[in-house]
XYZ file of C-alpha atoms in Angstrom:
567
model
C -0.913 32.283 -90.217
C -3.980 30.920 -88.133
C -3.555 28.084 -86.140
C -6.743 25.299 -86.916
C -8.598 24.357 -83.968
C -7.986 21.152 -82.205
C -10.517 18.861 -81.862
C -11.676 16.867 -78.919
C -9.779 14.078 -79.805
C -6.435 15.704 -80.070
C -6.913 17.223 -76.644
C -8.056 13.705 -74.905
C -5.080 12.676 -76.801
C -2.531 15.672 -75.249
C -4.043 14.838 -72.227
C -3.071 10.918 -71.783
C -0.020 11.205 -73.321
C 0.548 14.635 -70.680
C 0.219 12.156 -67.889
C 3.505 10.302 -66.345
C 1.978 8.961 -63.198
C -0.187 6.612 -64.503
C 0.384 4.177 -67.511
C -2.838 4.193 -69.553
C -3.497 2.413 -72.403
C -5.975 0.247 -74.337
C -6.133 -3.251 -74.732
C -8.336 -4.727 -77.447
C -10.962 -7.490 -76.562
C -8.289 -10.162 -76.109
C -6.213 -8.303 -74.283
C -3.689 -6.554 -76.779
C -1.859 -3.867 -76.171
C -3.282 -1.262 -78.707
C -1.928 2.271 -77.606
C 0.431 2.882 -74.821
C 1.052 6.568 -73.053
C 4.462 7.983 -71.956
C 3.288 7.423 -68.168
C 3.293 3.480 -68.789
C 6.707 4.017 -70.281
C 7.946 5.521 -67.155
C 6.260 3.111 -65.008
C 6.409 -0.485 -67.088
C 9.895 0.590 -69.074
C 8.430 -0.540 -72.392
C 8.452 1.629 -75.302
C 5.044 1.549 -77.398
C 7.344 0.338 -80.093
C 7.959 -2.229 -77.692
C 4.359 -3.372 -75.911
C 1.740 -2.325 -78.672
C 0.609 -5.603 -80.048
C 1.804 -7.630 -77.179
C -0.617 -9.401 -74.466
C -1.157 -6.885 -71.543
C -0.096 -10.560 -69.429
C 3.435 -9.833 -69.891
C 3.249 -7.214 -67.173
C 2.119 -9.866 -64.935
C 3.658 -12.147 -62.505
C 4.702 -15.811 -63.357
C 2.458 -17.217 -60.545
C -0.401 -15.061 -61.540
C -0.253 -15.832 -65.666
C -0.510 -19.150 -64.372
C -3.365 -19.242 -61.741
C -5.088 -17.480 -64.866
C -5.056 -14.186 -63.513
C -5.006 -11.717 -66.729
C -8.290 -13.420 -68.003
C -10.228 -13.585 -65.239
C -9.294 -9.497 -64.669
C -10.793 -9.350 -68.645
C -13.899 -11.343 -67.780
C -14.582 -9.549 -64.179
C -14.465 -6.244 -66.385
C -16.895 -7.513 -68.871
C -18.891 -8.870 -66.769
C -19.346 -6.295 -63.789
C -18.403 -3.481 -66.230
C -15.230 -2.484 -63.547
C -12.385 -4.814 -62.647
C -10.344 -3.198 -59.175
C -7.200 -5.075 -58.148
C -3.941 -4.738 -56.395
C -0.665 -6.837 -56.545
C 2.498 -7.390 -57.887
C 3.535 -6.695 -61.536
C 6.435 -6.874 -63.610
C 8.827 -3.861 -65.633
C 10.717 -4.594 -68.885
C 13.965 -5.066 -66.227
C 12.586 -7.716 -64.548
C 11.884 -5.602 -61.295
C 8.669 -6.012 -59.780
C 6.590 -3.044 -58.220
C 3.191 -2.791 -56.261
C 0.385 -1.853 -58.633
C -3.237 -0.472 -58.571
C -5.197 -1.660 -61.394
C -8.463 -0.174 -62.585
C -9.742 -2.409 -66.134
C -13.096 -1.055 -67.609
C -14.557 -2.145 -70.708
C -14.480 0.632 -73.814
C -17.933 0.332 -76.279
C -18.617 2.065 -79.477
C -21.970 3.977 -79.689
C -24.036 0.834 -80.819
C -22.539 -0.533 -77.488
C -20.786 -3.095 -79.126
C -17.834 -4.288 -77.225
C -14.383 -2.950 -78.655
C -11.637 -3.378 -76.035
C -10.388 -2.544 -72.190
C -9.227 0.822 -70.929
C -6.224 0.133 -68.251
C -4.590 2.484 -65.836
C -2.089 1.142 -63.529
C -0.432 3.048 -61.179
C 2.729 2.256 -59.062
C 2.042 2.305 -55.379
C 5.318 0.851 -54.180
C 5.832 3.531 -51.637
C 2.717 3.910 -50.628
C 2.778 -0.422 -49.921
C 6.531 -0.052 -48.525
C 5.374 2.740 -45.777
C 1.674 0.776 -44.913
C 3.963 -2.333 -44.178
C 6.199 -0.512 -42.241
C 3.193 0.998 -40.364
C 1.589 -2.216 -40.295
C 4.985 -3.864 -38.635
C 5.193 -0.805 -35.820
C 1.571 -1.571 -35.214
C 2.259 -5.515 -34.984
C 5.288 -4.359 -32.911
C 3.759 -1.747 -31.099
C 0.687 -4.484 -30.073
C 3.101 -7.561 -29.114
C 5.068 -5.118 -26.770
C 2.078 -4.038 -25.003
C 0.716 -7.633 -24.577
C 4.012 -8.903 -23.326
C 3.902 -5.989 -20.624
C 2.610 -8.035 -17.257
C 3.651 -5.046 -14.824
C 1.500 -2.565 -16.502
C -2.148 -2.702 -17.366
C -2.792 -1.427 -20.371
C -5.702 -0.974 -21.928
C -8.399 1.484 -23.616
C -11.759 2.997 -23.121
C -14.306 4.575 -25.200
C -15.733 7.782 -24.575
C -17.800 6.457 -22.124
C -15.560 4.404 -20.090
C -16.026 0.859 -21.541
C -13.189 -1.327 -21.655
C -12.286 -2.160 -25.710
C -9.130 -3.968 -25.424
C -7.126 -6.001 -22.407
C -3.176 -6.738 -22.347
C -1.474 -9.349 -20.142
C -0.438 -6.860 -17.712
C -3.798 -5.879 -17.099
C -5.196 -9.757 -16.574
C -1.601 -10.274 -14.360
C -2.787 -7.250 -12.056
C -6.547 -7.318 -11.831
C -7.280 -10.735 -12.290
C -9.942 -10.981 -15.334
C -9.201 -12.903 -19.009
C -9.969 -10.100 -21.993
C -13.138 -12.022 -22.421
C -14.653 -11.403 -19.083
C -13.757 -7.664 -19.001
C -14.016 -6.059 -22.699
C -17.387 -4.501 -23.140
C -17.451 -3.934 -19.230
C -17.640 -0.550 -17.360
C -14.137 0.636 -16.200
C -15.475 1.512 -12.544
C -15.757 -1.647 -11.671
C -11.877 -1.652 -10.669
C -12.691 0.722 -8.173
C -13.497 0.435 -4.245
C -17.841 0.968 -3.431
C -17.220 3.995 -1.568
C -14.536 5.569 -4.501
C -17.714 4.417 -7.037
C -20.300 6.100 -4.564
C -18.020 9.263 -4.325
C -17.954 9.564 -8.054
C -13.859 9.451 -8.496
C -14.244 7.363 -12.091
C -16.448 9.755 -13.915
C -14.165 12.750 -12.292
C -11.177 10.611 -13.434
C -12.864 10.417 -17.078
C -13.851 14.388 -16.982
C -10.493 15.317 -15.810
C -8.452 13.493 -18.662
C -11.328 15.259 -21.258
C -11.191 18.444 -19.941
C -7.455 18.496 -19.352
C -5.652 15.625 -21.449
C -4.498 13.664 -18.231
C -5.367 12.319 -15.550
C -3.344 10.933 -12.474
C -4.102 9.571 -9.437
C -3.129 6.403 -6.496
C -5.475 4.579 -4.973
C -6.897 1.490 -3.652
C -8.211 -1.017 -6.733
C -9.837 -4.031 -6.743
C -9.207 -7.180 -8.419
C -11.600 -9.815 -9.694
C -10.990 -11.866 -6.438
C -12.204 -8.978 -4.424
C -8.880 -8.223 -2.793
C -7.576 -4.672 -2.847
C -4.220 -3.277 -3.994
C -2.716 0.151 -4.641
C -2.722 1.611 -7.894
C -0.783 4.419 -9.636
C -3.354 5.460 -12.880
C -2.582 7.285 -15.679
C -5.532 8.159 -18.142
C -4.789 10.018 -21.375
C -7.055 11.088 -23.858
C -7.147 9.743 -27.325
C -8.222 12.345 -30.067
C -8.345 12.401 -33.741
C -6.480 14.335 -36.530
C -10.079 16.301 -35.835
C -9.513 16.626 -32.765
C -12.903 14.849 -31.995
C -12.262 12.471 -28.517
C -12.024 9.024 -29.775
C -11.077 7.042 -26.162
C -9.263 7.239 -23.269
C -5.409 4.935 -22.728
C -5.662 3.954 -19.711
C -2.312 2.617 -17.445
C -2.490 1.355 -14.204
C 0.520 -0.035 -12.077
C 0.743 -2.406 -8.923
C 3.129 -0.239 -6.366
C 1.819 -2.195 -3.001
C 4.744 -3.308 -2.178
C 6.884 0.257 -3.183
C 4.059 1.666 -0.877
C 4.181 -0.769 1.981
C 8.195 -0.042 1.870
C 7.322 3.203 1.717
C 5.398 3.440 4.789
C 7.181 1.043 6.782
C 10.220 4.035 6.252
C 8.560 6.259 6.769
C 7.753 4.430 10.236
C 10.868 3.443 10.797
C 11.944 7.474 10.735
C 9.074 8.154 13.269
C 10.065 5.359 15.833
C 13.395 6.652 15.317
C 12.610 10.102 16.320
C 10.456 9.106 19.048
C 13.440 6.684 20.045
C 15.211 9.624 20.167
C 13.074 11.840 21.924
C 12.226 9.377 24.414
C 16.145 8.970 25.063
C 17.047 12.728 25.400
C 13.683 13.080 27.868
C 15.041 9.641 29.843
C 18.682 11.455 30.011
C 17.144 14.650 31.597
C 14.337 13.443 33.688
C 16.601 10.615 35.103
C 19.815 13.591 36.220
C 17.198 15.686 37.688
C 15.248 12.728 39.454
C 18.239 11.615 40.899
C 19.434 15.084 42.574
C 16.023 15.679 43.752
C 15.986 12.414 45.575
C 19.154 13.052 46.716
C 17.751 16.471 48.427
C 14.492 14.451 49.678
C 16.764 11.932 51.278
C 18.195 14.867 53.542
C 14.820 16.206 53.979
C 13.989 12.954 55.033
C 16.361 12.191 57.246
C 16.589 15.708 59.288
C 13.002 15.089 59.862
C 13.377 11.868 61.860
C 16.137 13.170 63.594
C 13.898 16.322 64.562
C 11.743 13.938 65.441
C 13.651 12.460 68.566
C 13.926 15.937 70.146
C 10.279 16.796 69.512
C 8.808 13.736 71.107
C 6.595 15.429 73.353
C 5.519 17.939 70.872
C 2.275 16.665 69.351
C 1.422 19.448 67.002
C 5.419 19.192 66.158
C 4.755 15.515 65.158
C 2.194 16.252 63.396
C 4.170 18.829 61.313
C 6.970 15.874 60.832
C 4.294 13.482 59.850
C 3.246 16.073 57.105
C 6.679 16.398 56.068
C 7.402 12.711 55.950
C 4.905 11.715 54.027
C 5.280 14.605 51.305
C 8.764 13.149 51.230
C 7.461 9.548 50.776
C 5.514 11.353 47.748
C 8.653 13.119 46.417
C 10.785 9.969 46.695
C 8.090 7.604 44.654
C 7.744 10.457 41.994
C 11.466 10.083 41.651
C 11.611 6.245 41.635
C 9.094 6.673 38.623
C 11.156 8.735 36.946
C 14.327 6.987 37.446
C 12.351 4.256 36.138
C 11.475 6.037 32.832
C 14.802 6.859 32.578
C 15.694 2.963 32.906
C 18.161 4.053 35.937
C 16.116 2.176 38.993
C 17.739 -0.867 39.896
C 15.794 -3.949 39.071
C 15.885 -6.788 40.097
C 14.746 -9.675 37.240
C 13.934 -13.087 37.159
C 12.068 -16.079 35.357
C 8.614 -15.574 35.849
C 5.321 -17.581 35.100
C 3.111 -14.971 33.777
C -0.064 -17.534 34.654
C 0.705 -17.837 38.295
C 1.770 -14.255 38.803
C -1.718 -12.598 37.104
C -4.089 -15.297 38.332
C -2.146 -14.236 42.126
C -3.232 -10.515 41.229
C -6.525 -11.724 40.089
C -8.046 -10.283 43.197
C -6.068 -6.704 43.264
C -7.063 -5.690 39.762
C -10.265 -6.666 39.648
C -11.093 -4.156 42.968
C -8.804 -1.316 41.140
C -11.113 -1.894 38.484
C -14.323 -1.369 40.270
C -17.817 -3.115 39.980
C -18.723 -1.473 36.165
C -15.277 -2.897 34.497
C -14.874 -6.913 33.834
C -11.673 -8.578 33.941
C -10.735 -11.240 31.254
C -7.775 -12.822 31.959
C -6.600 -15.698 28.902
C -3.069 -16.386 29.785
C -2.741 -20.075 27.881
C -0.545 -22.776 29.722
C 2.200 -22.801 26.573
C 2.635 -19.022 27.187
C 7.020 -19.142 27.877
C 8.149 -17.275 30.959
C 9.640 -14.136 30.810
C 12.758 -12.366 32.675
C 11.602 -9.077 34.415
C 11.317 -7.898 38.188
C 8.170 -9.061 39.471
C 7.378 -6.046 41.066
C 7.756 -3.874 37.970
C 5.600 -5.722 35.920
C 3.184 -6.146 38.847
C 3.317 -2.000 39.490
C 3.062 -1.843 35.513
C 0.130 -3.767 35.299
C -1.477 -2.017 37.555
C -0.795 1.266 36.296
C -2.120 -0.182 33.175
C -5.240 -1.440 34.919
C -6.463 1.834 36.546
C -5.707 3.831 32.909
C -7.561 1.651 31.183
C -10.544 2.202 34.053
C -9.997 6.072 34.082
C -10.525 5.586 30.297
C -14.071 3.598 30.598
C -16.150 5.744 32.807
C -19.538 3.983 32.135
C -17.880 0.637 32.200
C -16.968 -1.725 29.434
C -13.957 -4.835 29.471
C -10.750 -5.125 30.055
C -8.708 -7.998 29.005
C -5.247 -8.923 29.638
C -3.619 -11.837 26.928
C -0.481 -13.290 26.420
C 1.018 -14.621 23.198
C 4.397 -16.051 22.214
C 5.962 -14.404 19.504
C 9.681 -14.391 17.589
C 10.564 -10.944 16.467
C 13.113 -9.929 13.350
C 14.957 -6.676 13.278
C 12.353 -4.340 12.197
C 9.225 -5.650 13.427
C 8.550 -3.559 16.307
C 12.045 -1.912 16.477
C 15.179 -2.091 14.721
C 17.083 -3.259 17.105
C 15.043 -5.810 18.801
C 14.836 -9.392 17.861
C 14.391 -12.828 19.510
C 12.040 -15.049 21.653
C 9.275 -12.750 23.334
C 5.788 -13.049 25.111
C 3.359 -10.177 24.074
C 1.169 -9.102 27.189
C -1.200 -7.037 25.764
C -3.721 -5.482 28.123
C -7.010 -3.767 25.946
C -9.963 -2.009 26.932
C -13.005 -0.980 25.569
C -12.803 2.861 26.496
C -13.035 5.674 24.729
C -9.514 5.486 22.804
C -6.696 7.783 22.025
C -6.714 10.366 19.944
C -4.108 10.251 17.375
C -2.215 13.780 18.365
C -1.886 12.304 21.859
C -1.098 8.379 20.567
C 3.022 9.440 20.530
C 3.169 11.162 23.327
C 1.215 8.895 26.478
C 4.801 7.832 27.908
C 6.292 11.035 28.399
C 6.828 11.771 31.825
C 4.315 13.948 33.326
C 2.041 14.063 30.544
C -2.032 13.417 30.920
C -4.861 14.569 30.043
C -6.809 13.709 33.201
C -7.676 16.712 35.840
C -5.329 17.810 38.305
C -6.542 15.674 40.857
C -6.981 12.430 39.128
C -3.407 11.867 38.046
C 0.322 12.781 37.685
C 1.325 11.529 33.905
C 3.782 8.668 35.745
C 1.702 5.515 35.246
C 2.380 5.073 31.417
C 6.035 6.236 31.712
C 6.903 3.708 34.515
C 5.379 1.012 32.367
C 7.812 2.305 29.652
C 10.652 2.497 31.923
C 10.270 -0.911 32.977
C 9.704 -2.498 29.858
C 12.737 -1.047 28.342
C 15.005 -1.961 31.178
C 14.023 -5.315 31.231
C 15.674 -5.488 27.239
C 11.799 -5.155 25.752
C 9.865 -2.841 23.859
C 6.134 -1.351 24.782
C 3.502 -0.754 21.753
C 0.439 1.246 21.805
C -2.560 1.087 19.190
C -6.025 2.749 19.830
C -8.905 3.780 17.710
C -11.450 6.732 18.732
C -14.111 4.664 20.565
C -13.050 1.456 20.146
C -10.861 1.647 22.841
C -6.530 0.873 23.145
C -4.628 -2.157 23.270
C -0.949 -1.814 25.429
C 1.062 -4.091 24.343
C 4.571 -5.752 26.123
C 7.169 -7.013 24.695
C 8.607 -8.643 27.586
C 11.912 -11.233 26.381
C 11.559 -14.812 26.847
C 13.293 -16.601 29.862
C 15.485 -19.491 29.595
C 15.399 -20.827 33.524
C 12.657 -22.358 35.449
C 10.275 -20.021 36.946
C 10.147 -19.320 40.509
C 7.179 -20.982 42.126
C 5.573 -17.999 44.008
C 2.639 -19.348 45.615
C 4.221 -22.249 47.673
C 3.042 -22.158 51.054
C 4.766 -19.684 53.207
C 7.504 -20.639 55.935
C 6.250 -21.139 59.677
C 6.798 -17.033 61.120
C 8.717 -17.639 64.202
C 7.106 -17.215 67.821
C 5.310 -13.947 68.263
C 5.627 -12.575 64.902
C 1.753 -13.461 64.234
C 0.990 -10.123 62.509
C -0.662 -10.325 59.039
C 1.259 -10.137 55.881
C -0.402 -6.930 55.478
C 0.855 -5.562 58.271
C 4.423 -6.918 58.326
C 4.782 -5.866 54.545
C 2.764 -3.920 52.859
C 2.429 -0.913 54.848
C 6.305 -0.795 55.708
C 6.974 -1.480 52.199
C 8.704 1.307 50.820
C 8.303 0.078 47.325
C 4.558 -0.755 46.669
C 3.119 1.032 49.873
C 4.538 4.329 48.480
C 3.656 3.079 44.677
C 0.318 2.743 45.704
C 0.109 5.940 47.818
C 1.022 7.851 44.747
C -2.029 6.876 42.599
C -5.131 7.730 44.894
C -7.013 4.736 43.252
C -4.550 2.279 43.302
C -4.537 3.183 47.243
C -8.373 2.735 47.632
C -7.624 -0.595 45.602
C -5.154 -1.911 48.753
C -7.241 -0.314 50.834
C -10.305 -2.018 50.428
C -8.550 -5.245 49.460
C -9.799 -8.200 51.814
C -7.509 -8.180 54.713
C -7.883 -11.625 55.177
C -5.080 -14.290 56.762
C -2.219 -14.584 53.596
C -1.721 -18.439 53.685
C 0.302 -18.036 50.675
C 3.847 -16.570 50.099
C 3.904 -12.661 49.500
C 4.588 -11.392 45.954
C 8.105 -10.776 45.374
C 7.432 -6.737 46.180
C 7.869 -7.664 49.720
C 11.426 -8.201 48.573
C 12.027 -4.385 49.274
């Protein structure tokens, strides 16, 4: 038996009635349902029984039957030939899902209007997951504008800045307005710009996904701080590169902590260094001065039984004065290693310098200007005026070794409270800074840690021992205070002590001194310095130091010694 053919109708027909995901069905031209397809039964819940001959504005909303809804959707269709809409609509249950809604007109051949075609489709899903997306996005963008420790923000391909969070304005400074549309470089230092580290930044998170970096910024204000950047590139479902996320963080202060650790380790090791080197240098100074003691003292007892002897004397002499030699390299040393007996007291830095005046300015020589600025509020400090005296010296004819076509050097005084930490742990309190600065050639960093160690210099044989620097350490650390150093290649040092503040009155050193008693007319020269043991032997081991008191003016001292003569 032969099956007839099916017309075109009957297989337009199978083919609505085939589809489940979409309700379609006609309306005529006042909007009644004519036909309905098993796909609007699954969707709406009616049966055709149920719908056909029923307004197609029972499937809509109360609200929207009454802002006139269905029959503007009719007339839009009529009109425009196409009505597109989405929105709420309503099942047989009651239950209302999200709908697409597609309304053309239908026309017989003569064109003559004859009804609507409608296909609705239920997108309720599809609305439920684009509202969740839309809520992570809404989420996603409030938590990145509340962050204000991160800057967060994106770039296009090129490096232009297309959106701004709080964070960012926090750390850099500029409102969204002022920096959206603007060139991401301009965060960046002029030399970083001129060196080309924003397009390598960009190329590097291209080429490689990421890129990460720390480094000085700038903010709108012009002041710098240090960055930790992140840039990651953005890229399509395509893969195609779409824009750059770009993170930057504030860690100045992690940084500064950093640093001032990692300080704190190095002044702790030099501490300790410097303690060990004090602890040996100080047991072997003081056997060796024990041994030039007996040397010393068999040679003036030799002495008495060669009297007549002049080439013996001679060889005494020799061996006197290499013991005089011995003994101040030893008194340095002991001094380094904060064993030589001092003897402190409240001092007026003023009087005492402006008394030296004279002595430093010819250990200086002609090429070198002084520059004393000592102001009158400067406190007085506790220390043994000869120290500091010696020290300043020593300090003086470095700082002229280290200017050999001449230049400045200026000795300052400032008062200054110290916490724990600033220059040394363990330090803290009332103290004048006497910094002494010249305008030589500098320190070079390798040699910056190591200018007080005892014997060390990089001067020629002849020109010095390595003792000056480590007596001025010495001192300063026996009299409770702490000695800095800072220096740049070619811009010269600055020696800084930290000398503690004294509570008493100073001593008044330049009162005139008392009447000398009949026949003792010789010249404070004379009487002191050359039998001094202490400066005449302090000076004799520094050969320019010695030229200094040599060529000092010998002239009638009206005032009272310095307190050297003490010894």
């Amino acid at each position: 038996m032969s099956v007839p053919p099916i017309t075109e109708d009957q297989r337009f027909r199978l083919l609505v009635e085939s589809i489940v995901d979409y309700a379609i069905f006609m309306l005529d031209v006042n909007g009644t349902v004519s036909n309905w397809n098993p796909g609007a039964s699954r969707i709406k819940g009616y049966t055709a029984q149920e719908i056909v001959g029923r307004h197609f504005s029972t499937f809509y909303t109360p609200e929207d039957r009454e802002a006139g809804l269905p029959a503007r959707a009719l007339t839009t269709a009529l009109r425009e030939g196409r009505f597109e809409d989405e929105g709420w609509r309503i099942r047989k249950d009651g239950t209302r899902f999200w709908a697409t809604v597609v309304i053309d007109p239908v026309r017989d051949d003569d064109g003559r209007h004859i009804g609507f075609a409608k296909i609705t489709r239920d997108v309720s899903e599809k609305r439920v997951a684009e509202e969740a997306l839309a809520r992570s996005e809404r989420q996603f963008r409030l938590l990145v504008s509340g962050v204000v420790d991160y800057a967060l923000y994106m770039l296009d391909p090129n490096g232009i800045v297309t959106n701004w969070n709080a964070g960012a304005e926090h750390i850099k400074g500029y409102a969204a307005s002022e920096i959206v549309g603007q060139h991401f470089s301009r965060f960046y230092t002029d030399p970083d710009r001129a060196a080309g580290i924003p397009t390598h930044a960009l190329e590097t998170a291209r080429s490689r996904g990421r890129y990460e970096a720390e480094g000085w910024r700038v903010r709108k204000d012009g002041s710098l701080f240090w960055a930790s950047v992140v840039i990651d590139a953005i890229r399509d479902d395509g893969g195609i590169l779409v824009g750059f996320a770009k993170i930057t963080r504030d860690i100045t202060e992690r940084r500064n902590a950093q640093l001032e650790l990692q300080r704190a380790h190095e002044r702790l090791a030099q501490a300790q260094k410097m303690e060990a080197m004090g602890q040996l240098t100080g047991g072997v100074a003081h056997d060796f001065n024990n041994l030039l003691m007996v040397v010393s003292g068999q040679a003036q007892l030799l002495r008495k039984r060669v009297a007549e002897d002049a080439r013996a004397l001679r060889a005494l002499d020799a061996i006197e004065a290499a013991s005089r030699r011995g003994q101040d390299l030893t008194r340095h040393l002991l001094s380094f290693a904060r064993r030589q007996r001092l003897q402190p007291m409240p001092i007026s830095l003023a009087d005492r310098l402006e008394g030296l005046r004279e002595l430093l300015g010819t250990s200086l020589g002609s090429n070198v200007a002084l520059q004393l600025a000592l102001p009158d509020e400067v406190w007085p400090i506790e220390a043994d005026p000869s120290e500091l005296e010696l020290a300043l010296l020593n300090l003086a004819v470095n700082a002229r070794d280290a200017m050999p076509a001449g230049g400045t050097l200026s000795v300052s005084a400032r008062n200054c409270t110290l916490k724990a930490g600033d220059i040394d742990p363990d330090l803290e309190g009332d103290f004048v800074a006497l910094s002494v600065r010249d305008t030589g050639v500098g320190i070079p960093p390798d040699i910056l840690a190591r200018v007080f160690e005892p014997f060390f210099t990089t001067k020629d044989v002849d020109k010095g021992t390595g003792l000056g620097l480590s007596q001025v350490y010495g001192f300063v650390q026996q009299s409770g205070g702490r000695v800095t150093v800072e220096s740049q290649l070619g811009e010269g040092a600055t020696i800084t002590l930290y000398l503690p503040r004294s509570t008493g009155a100073p001593r008044n050193t330049l009162d005139e001194a008392p009447a000398e008693a009949p026949g003792a007319r010789k010249s404070w020269w004379s009487r002191t310095i050359r039998r001094s043991p202490r400066w005449w032997r302090a000076c004799s081991s520094s050969s320019a130091t010695a030229r200094a008191w040599s060529t000092a003016p010998r002239r009638r001292w009206t005032r009272s010694p310095p307190a050297t003569s003490r010894t």
